[in-house]
């Protein structure tokens, strides 16, 4: 964590989960008393979506009171649905694979919140498993020591000014250590499970989220190699490239390998790990730099939230556009995903670009 914070005005985004609760403890243990903010975001019909916001608010209130911090609720409901949901639905409607959590960080946690309240603070602290370091006079986003929980991939689209204000007080911990601290300090959220849903939306199932806004659009499912029709899908947006589970077709295993949006056809391949489910080379565009506007030739990258980093070389084809040449075959490369690029030691995160293959 950054050095002397005594002269900084700090806002903590307190969700009621164990990670943000330990953020408050970490700062309080340094003699600081940050202001806490609970960002209220949820659909119009909360009961329909099994929203957990009431419990979240109770936990956040208990933690803030425990450390004598002021807690304020900031309503970013409209901004979430106007910005993040619109982004998500536009992408999936076009047959792409978006990441709502990535855009939530840029547009809500470090975006809409800053517009409403965060602009009055020097730093905005969150419970992300990530770190920042000053290297050669510049602030860099760097990875957490916990490879499973590292969340730099979810932060790789924030703006440079947002990174300058970002503070990750628990980024140097392993997840188990955070749990141990919460239990030792008897924090109300110590035994709460991690959220598995879309950012801020608790228990919402992603397919229910899509169905709520896009409905269904049935079409054919075709075996790529033979052209044989094997079934029907309920909408291309319910499937992702590389998907291996939940396709619901007999005679498998099947892998989703291609979408034809114009014809509304989902192409699949049959068998165990078919070659059609993999790519080694693919293009990315609109590369978003967190700190500097230049990439080295040798890098590592990831295309989904996993502990693994893949070594590759980059070939610049135009401003902000690169061809990625991976050293190994990568499963499930899909248009619309973010390719998050790191140095060859998986330490500094340079930013991310959108896959266009």
Short mmCIF file of C-alpha atoms in Angstrom, two decimals:
data_model
loop_
_atom_site.label_atom_id
_atom_site.label_comp_id
_atom_site.label_asym_id
_atom_site.label_seq_id
_atom_site.Cartn_x
_atom_site.Cartn_y
_atom_site.Cartn_z
CA UNK A 1 0.00 0.00 0.00
CA UNK A 2 1.12 3.56 -0.62
CA UNK A 3 3.27 5.24 2.02
CA UNK A 4 2.18 8.17 4.16
CA UNK A 5 -1.61 8.53 3.97
CA UNK A 6 -2.08 10.78 6.99
CA UNK A 7 -2.51 13.91 4.90
CA UNK A 8 -4.82 12.25 2.36
CA UNK A 9 -8.60 12.40 2.32
CA UNK A 10 -9.74 8.83 1.69
CA UNK A 11 -13.09 7.43 0.60
CA UNK A 12 -13.70 3.70 1.07
CA UNK A 13 -16.20 1.87 -1.11
CA UNK A 14 -17.73 -0.40 1.53
CA UNK A 15 -19.90 -3.14 0.07
CA UNK A 16 -20.57 -5.18 3.18
CA UNK A 17 -18.36 -8.03 1.99
CA UNK A 18 -15.31 -9.33 3.83
CA UNK A 19 -12.75 -7.68 1.51
CA UNK A 20 -13.98 -4.09 1.83
CA UNK A 21 -14.54 -4.63 5.56
CA UNK A 22 -10.88 -5.52 6.00
CA UNK A 23 -10.00 -2.42 3.97
CA UNK A 24 -11.61 -0.31 6.72
CA UNK A 25 -9.74 -2.29 9.40
CA UNK A 26 -6.44 -1.88 7.52
CA UNK A 27 -6.80 1.88 7.31
CA UNK A 28 -8.07 2.19 10.88
CA UNK A 29 -5.08 0.17 12.12
CA UNK A 30 -2.89 2.92 10.64
CA UNK A 31 -4.70 5.52 12.68
CA UNK A 32 -6.85 6.70 9.77
CA UNK A 33 -10.60 7.31 9.80
CA UNK A 34 -11.78 7.28 6.20
CA UNK A 35 -15.29 8.14 5.07
CA UNK A 36 -17.20 5.06 3.90
CA UNK A 37 -19.63 4.91 1.01
CA UNK A 38 -22.10 2.20 0.11
CA UNK A 39 -22.93 2.36 -3.59
CA UNK A 40 -26.55 1.44 -4.12
CA UNK A 41 -27.14 -0.32 -7.39
CA UNK A 42 -29.89 -2.77 -8.15
CA UNK A 43 -32.69 -3.50 -10.58
CA UNK A 44 -36.09 -1.88 -10.33
CA UNK A 45 -37.74 -5.05 -8.95
CA UNK A 46 -35.32 -6.10 -6.23
CA UNK A 47 -37.43 -8.99 -4.89
CA UNK A 48 -37.69 -10.51 -8.37
CA UNK A 49 -33.90 -10.59 -8.60
CA UNK A 50 -33.28 -11.98 -5.09
CA UNK A 51 -31.19 -8.95 -4.29
CA UNK A 52 -28.95 -9.13 -1.21
CA UNK A 53 -28.57 -5.36 -0.77
CA UNK A 54 -30.37 -5.26 2.60
CA UNK A 55 -27.86 -7.66 4.17
CA UNK A 56 -24.98 -5.83 2.45
CA UNK A 57 -26.13 -2.54 3.99
CA UNK A 58 -26.42 -4.08 7.44
CA UNK A 59 -22.86 -5.41 7.26
CA UNK A 60 -21.49 -2.12 5.92
CA UNK A 61 -23.23 -0.18 8.68
CA UNK A 62 -21.80 -2.47 11.36
CA UNK A 63 -18.23 -2.18 10.05
CA UNK A 64 -18.35 1.60 9.67
CA UNK A 65 -19.74 2.00 13.18
CA UNK A 66 -17.11 -0.35 14.60
CA UNK A 67 -14.30 1.98 13.47
CA UNK A 68 -16.09 5.29 13.96
CA UNK A 69 -16.35 6.02 10.26
CA UNK A 70 -19.10 8.00 8.62
CA UNK A 71 -21.19 5.92 6.18
CA UNK A 72 -23.13 7.44 3.32
CA UNK A 73 -25.27 5.73 0.70
CA UNK A 74 -24.64 6.88 -2.88
CA UNK A 75 -27.32 5.95 -5.41
CA UNK A 76 -25.74 4.98 -8.73
CA UNK A 77 -28.67 2.85 -9.89
CA UNK A 78 -29.45 4.88 -12.98
CA UNK A 79 -25.81 5.21 -14.01
CA UNK A 80 -25.30 1.44 -13.78
CA UNK A 81 -28.28 0.59 -15.93
CA UNK A 82 -27.62 3.40 -18.40
CA UNK A 83 -23.89 2.73 -18.78
CA UNK A 84 -22.92 -0.81 -17.84
CA UNK A 85 -26.12 -2.56 -18.88
CA UNK A 86 -26.27 -0.67 -22.16
CA UNK A 87 -22.64 -1.59 -22.90
CA UNK A 88 -23.32 -5.25 -22.07
CA UNK A 89 -26.49 -5.57 -24.12
CA UNK A 90 -25.04 -3.77 -27.15
CA UNK A 91 -22.09 -6.16 -27.15
CA UNK A 92 -24.02 -9.40 -26.71
CA UNK A 93 -26.60 -8.33 -29.28
CA UNK A 94 -23.72 -8.02 -31.75
CA UNK A 95 -22.56 -11.56 -30.92
CA UNK A 96 -19.62 -10.47 -28.78
CA UNK A 97 -18.46 -11.54 -25.30
CA UNK A 98 -18.40 -8.49 -23.02
CA UNK A 99 -17.26 -8.21 -19.41
CA UNK A 100 -19.69 -6.12 -17.29
CA UNK A 101 -17.39 -6.23 -14.25
CA UNK A 102 -14.60 -4.51 -16.17
CA UNK A 103 -16.88 -1.67 -17.25
CA UNK A 104 -18.40 -1.43 -13.77
CA UNK A 105 -15.01 -0.46 -12.37
CA UNK A 106 -14.45 2.21 -15.01
CA UNK A 107 -17.96 3.59 -15.19
CA UNK A 108 -19.27 3.15 -11.65
CA UNK A 109 -16.75 2.51 -8.85
CA UNK A 110 -14.19 4.96 -10.22
CA UNK A 111 -16.58 6.80 -12.55
CA UNK A 112 -20.10 7.67 -11.42
CA UNK A 113 -19.05 7.57 -7.77
CA UNK A 114 -16.28 10.08 -8.47
CA UNK A 115 -18.77 12.36 -10.24
CA UNK A 116 -21.14 12.28 -7.27
CA UNK A 117 -18.87 12.14 -4.21
CA UNK A 118 -15.40 10.85 -4.95
CA UNK A 119 -14.17 14.06 -6.55
CA UNK A 120 -13.89 15.52 -3.05
CA UNK A 121 -11.31 12.90 -2.01
CA UNK A 122 -7.65 12.35 -2.77
CA UNK A 123 -7.94 8.57 -2.89
CA UNK A 124 -10.70 6.01 -3.45
CA UNK A 125 -10.04 2.74 -1.61
CA UNK A 126 -11.60 -0.55 -2.69
CA UNK A 127 -11.25 -4.21 -1.73
CA UNK A 128 -9.68 -5.30 -5.01
CA UNK A 129 -6.84 -7.80 -4.95
CA UNK A 130 -4.38 -5.58 -6.79
CA UNK A 131 -1.53 -3.25 -5.96
CA UNK A 132 -0.05 -0.01 -7.23
CA UNK A 133 3.63 0.91 -7.39
CA UNK A 134 5.54 4.02 -8.34
CA UNK A 135 8.10 2.92 -10.94
CA UNK A 136 10.27 5.47 -12.76
CA UNK A 137 8.06 8.23 -11.39
CA UNK A 138 4.82 6.74 -12.72
CA UNK A 139 2.02 4.96 -10.90
CA UNK A 140 1.52 1.41 -12.19
CA UNK A 141 -1.15 -1.19 -11.59
CA UNK A 142 0.64 -4.33 -10.37
CA UNK A 143 -0.57 -7.79 -9.52
CA UNK A 144 -1.58 -9.28 -6.20
CA UNK A 145 0.57 -12.02 -4.61
CA UNK A 146 -2.57 -14.20 -4.68
CA UNK A 147 -2.73 -15.47 -8.29
CA UNK A 148 -6.20 -16.93 -7.84
CA UNK A 149 -7.78 -13.75 -6.47
CA UNK A 150 -5.76 -11.18 -8.45
CA UNK A 151 -8.22 -8.68 -9.99
CA UNK A 152 -5.98 -6.54 -12.15
CA UNK A 153 -7.80 -7.95 -15.19
CA UNK A 154 -11.02 -6.32 -13.92
CA UNK A 155 -9.19 -3.00 -13.50
CA UNK A 156 -7.39 -2.93 -16.85
CA UNK A 157 -9.86 -0.50 -18.45
CA UNK A 158 -9.90 2.24 -15.81
CA UNK A 159 -8.58 5.65 -16.90
CA UNK A 160 -5.15 6.92 -15.92
CA UNK A 161 -6.69 9.60 -13.66
CA UNK A 162 -8.73 6.89 -11.95
CA UNK A 163 -5.61 4.80 -11.36
CA UNK A 164 -3.91 7.80 -9.80
CA UNK A 165 -6.74 8.02 -7.24
CA UNK A 166 -7.04 4.25 -6.66
CA UNK A 167 -5.95 2.71 -3.37
CA UNK A 168 -5.98 -1.06 -2.75
CA UNK A 169 -5.24 -1.52 0.97
CA UNK A 170 -5.59 -5.33 1.00
CA UNK A 171 -3.83 -5.94 -2.32
CA UNK A 172 -0.71 -7.27 -0.60
CA UNK A 173 -2.63 -10.02 1.22
CA UNK A 174 -3.62 -13.53 0.23
CA UNK A 175 -7.35 -14.19 0.43
CA UNK A 176 -6.88 -16.59 3.35
CA UNK A 177 -5.08 -13.86 5.28
CA UNK A 178 -7.99 -11.47 4.72
CA UNK A 179 -10.41 -14.07 6.07
CA UNK A 180 -8.16 -14.66 9.09
CA UNK A 181 -8.00 -10.93 9.84
CA UNK A 182 -11.79 -10.62 9.59
CA UNK A 183 -12.30 -13.53 11.98
CA UNK A 184 -9.63 -12.36 14.39
CA UNK A 185 -11.17 -8.89 14.51
CA UNK A 186 -14.69 -10.33 14.78
CA UNK A 187 -15.93 -8.39 11.77
CA UNK A 188 -19.59 -8.98 10.98
CA UNK A 189 -18.78 -10.01 7.40
CA UNK A 190 -16.02 -12.50 8.31
CA UNK A 191 -17.92 -15.59 7.18
CA UNK A 192 -19.78 -14.11 4.24
CA UNK A 193 -19.26 -15.93 0.96
CA UNK A 194 -17.69 -14.12 -1.96
CA UNK A 195 -20.13 -12.79 -4.54
CA UNK A 196 -20.28 -14.94 -7.67
CA UNK A 197 -22.67 -12.78 -9.67
CA UNK A 198 -22.29 -9.74 -11.86
CA UNK A 199 -20.61 -6.79 -10.19
CA UNK A 200 -22.98 -5.23 -7.65
CA UNK A 201 -25.87 -7.48 -8.62
CA UNK A 202 -25.41 -10.19 -6.04
CA UNK A 203 -27.21 -13.41 -6.87
CA UNK A 204 -28.40 -12.48 -10.35
CA UNK A 205 -27.71 -15.25 -12.87
CA UNK A 206 -26.03 -13.87 -15.99
CA UNK A 207 -28.43 -15.62 -18.37
CA UNK A 208 -31.41 -14.23 -16.41
CA UNK A 209 -29.82 -10.79 -16.71
CA UNK A 210 -29.60 -11.22 -20.49
CA UNK A 211 -33.08 -12.68 -20.80
CA UNK A 212 -34.53 -9.77 -18.83
CA UNK A 213 -33.27 -7.24 -21.38
CA UNK A 214 -32.93 -9.17 -24.64
CA UNK A 215 -35.48 -11.96 -24.38
CA UNK A 216 -34.94 -15.05 -26.52
CA UNK A 217 -34.17 -15.46 -30.23
CA UNK A 218 -34.12 -19.17 -31.19
CA UNK A 219 -31.89 -20.38 -33.99
CA UNK A 220 -30.08 -23.42 -35.35
CA UNK A 221 -27.09 -25.16 -33.80
CA UNK A 222 -24.82 -26.61 -36.50
CA UNK A 223 -21.78 -28.88 -36.33
CA UNK A 224 -18.97 -26.82 -37.85
CA UNK A 225 -17.10 -29.67 -39.53
CA UNK A 226 -20.09 -31.40 -41.17
CA UNK A 227 -22.79 -28.73 -41.50
CA UNK A 228 -25.19 -31.08 -39.69
CA UNK A 229 -27.98 -29.42 -37.69
CA UNK A 230 -27.93 -30.88 -34.19
CA UNK A 231 -30.46 -28.73 -32.37
CA UNK A 232 -31.74 -25.26 -31.53
CA UNK A 233 -30.46 -22.52 -29.26
CA UNK A 234 -32.60 -19.93 -27.43
CA UNK A 235 -30.40 -16.98 -28.30
CA UNK A 236 -26.77 -16.56 -29.34
CA UNK A 237 -26.21 -14.30 -26.34
CA UNK A 238 -26.67 -17.23 -23.97
CA UNK A 239 -23.52 -18.90 -25.32
CA UNK A 240 -19.84 -17.95 -25.32
CA UNK A 241 -17.06 -19.12 -27.58
CA UNK A 242 -15.26 -22.01 -25.92
CA UNK A 243 -18.27 -22.96 -23.79
CA UNK A 244 -18.17 -26.62 -22.85
CA UNK A 245 -20.95 -26.97 -20.29
CA UNK A 246 -24.65 -26.28 -20.32
CA UNK A 247 -25.15 -26.49 -24.08
CA UNK A 248 -27.87 -29.11 -23.61
CA UNK A 249 -27.29 -31.16 -26.77
CA UNK A 250 -27.06 -34.96 -26.78
CA UNK A 251 -24.14 -36.99 -28.13
CA UNK A 252 -21.51 -34.65 -26.70
CA UNK A 253 -19.24 -33.31 -25.54
CA UNK A 254 -19.86 -30.22 -27.67
CA UNK A 255 -17.91 -26.96 -27.75
CA UNK A 256 -19.26 -23.60 -28.94
CA UNK A 257 -16.73 -22.40 -31.51
CA UNK A 258 -18.37 -19.76 -33.73
CA UNK A 259 -21.40 -17.50 -34.04
CA UNK A 260 -23.04 -16.28 -37.25
CA UNK A 261 -25.03 -13.30 -35.98
CA UNK A 262 -26.63 -12.47 -39.34
CA UNK A 263 -27.96 -16.02 -39.80
CA UNK A 264 -28.52 -16.55 -36.05
CA UNK A 265 -26.54 -19.81 -36.13
CA UNK A 266 -24.39 -21.25 -33.35
CA UNK A 267 -21.58 -23.50 -34.60
CA UNK A 268 -20.25 -26.25 -32.37
CA UNK A 269 -17.51 -28.86 -32.59
CA UNK A 270 -17.74 -32.41 -31.29
CA UNK A 271 -15.24 -34.36 -29.26
CA UNK A 272 -12.76 -33.88 -26.46
CA UNK A 273 -10.91 -30.55 -26.76
CA UNK A 274 -11.33 -30.11 -30.54
CA UNK A 275 -8.68 -28.01 -32.26
CA UNK A 276 -11.39 -25.62 -33.46
CA UNK A 277 -11.85 -24.52 -29.82
CA UNK A 278 -8.31 -23.06 -29.77
CA UNK A 279 -6.37 -20.16 -31.25
CA UNK A 280 -2.73 -19.12 -31.11
CA UNK A 281 -2.95 -15.86 -33.09
CA UNK A 282 -5.62 -13.19 -32.85
CA UNK A 283 -5.98 -9.39 -33.24
CA UNK A 284 -6.88 -6.82 -30.59
CA UNK A 285 -7.94 -3.21 -31.09
CA UNK A 286 -8.47 -0.01 -29.12
CA UNK A 287 -5.74 -0.90 -26.64
CA UNK A 288 -6.29 1.04 -23.44
CA UNK A 289 -3.06 2.00 -21.66
CA UNK A 290 -3.18 2.37 -17.90
CA UNK A 291 0.14 4.17 -17.59
CA UNK A 292 2.19 4.42 -20.79
CA UNK A 293 1.43 4.41 -24.48
CA UNK A 294 3.90 1.76 -25.57
CA UNK A 295 4.04 -2.02 -25.28
CA UNK A 296 7.10 -4.27 -25.34
CA UNK A 297 7.33 -7.08 -27.86
CA UNK A 298 7.50 -9.84 -25.23
CA UNK A 299 4.51 -9.93 -22.86
CA UNK A 300 2.16 -12.21 -20.99
CA UNK A 301 -1.63 -11.98 -21.16
CA UNK A 302 -4.92 -13.45 -20.02
CA UNK A 303 -8.34 -13.37 -21.67
CA UNK A 304 -10.43 -14.46 -18.69
CA UNK A 305 -10.27 -14.38 -14.90
CA UNK A 306 -7.88 -17.28 -14.27
CA UNK A 307 -4.55 -17.63 -12.42
CA UNK A 308 -2.73 -18.51 -15.65
CA UNK A 309 -0.76 -16.04 -17.78
CA UNK A 310 0.12 -16.87 -21.38
CA UNK A 311 3.45 -15.79 -22.93
CA UNK A 312 3.22 -14.05 -26.30
CA UNK A 313 4.80 -11.58 -28.70
CA UNK A 314 2.93 -8.52 -29.92
CA UNK A 315 2.95 -7.18 -33.47
CA UNK A 316 1.74 -3.58 -33.78
CA UNK A 317 -0.44 -3.17 -36.88
CA UNK A 318 -1.87 0.33 -36.35
CA UNK A 319 -2.22 2.81 -33.47
CA UNK A 320 -3.87 0.88 -30.63
CA UNK A 321 -4.05 -2.31 -32.71
CA UNK A 322 -1.92 -5.43 -32.28
CA UNK A 323 -1.70 -9.01 -33.41
CA UNK A 324 -1.16 -11.32 -30.46
CA UNK A 325 1.04 -14.35 -31.17
CA UNK A 326 0.75 -16.72 -28.23
CA UNK A 327 3.37 -19.37 -27.57
CA UNK A 328 0.65 -21.93 -26.92
CA UNK A 329 -2.85 -22.68 -28.11
CA UNK A 330 -5.47 -20.72 -26.12
CA UNK A 331 -8.92 -22.17 -25.51
CA UNK A 332 -12.04 -20.07 -25.99
CA UNK A 333 -10.72 -16.88 -27.62
CA UNK A 334 -13.84 -14.85 -28.45
CA UNK A 335 -14.59 -11.48 -30.09
CA UNK A 336 -15.45 -8.84 -27.50
CA UNK A 337 -13.32 -10.32 -24.73
CA UNK A 338 -10.60 -8.15 -23.24
CA UNK A 339 -7.05 -9.33 -23.72
CA UNK A 340 -5.25 -8.04 -20.61
CA UNK A 341 -1.54 -7.52 -21.16
CA UNK A 342 1.24 -7.76 -18.55
CA UNK A 343 5.00 -7.69 -18.61
CA UNK A 344 6.80 -11.01 -19.02
CA UNK A 345 6.99 -11.42 -15.22
CA UNK A 346 3.18 -11.08 -14.81
CA UNK A 347 3.83 -8.06 -12.58
CA UNK A 348 2.94 -4.77 -14.26
CA UNK A 349 -0.41 -4.56 -15.99
CA UNK A 350 -0.15 -2.43 -19.13
CA UNK A 351 -3.87 -2.36 -19.91
CA UNK A 352 -6.19 -4.25 -22.26
CA UNK A 353 -7.58 -4.34 -25.77
CA UNK A 354 -10.69 -5.87 -27.30
CA UNK A 355 -10.33 -9.13 -29.23
CA UNK A 356 -11.75 -8.79 -32.73
CA UNK A 357 -11.29 -12.27 -34.31
#
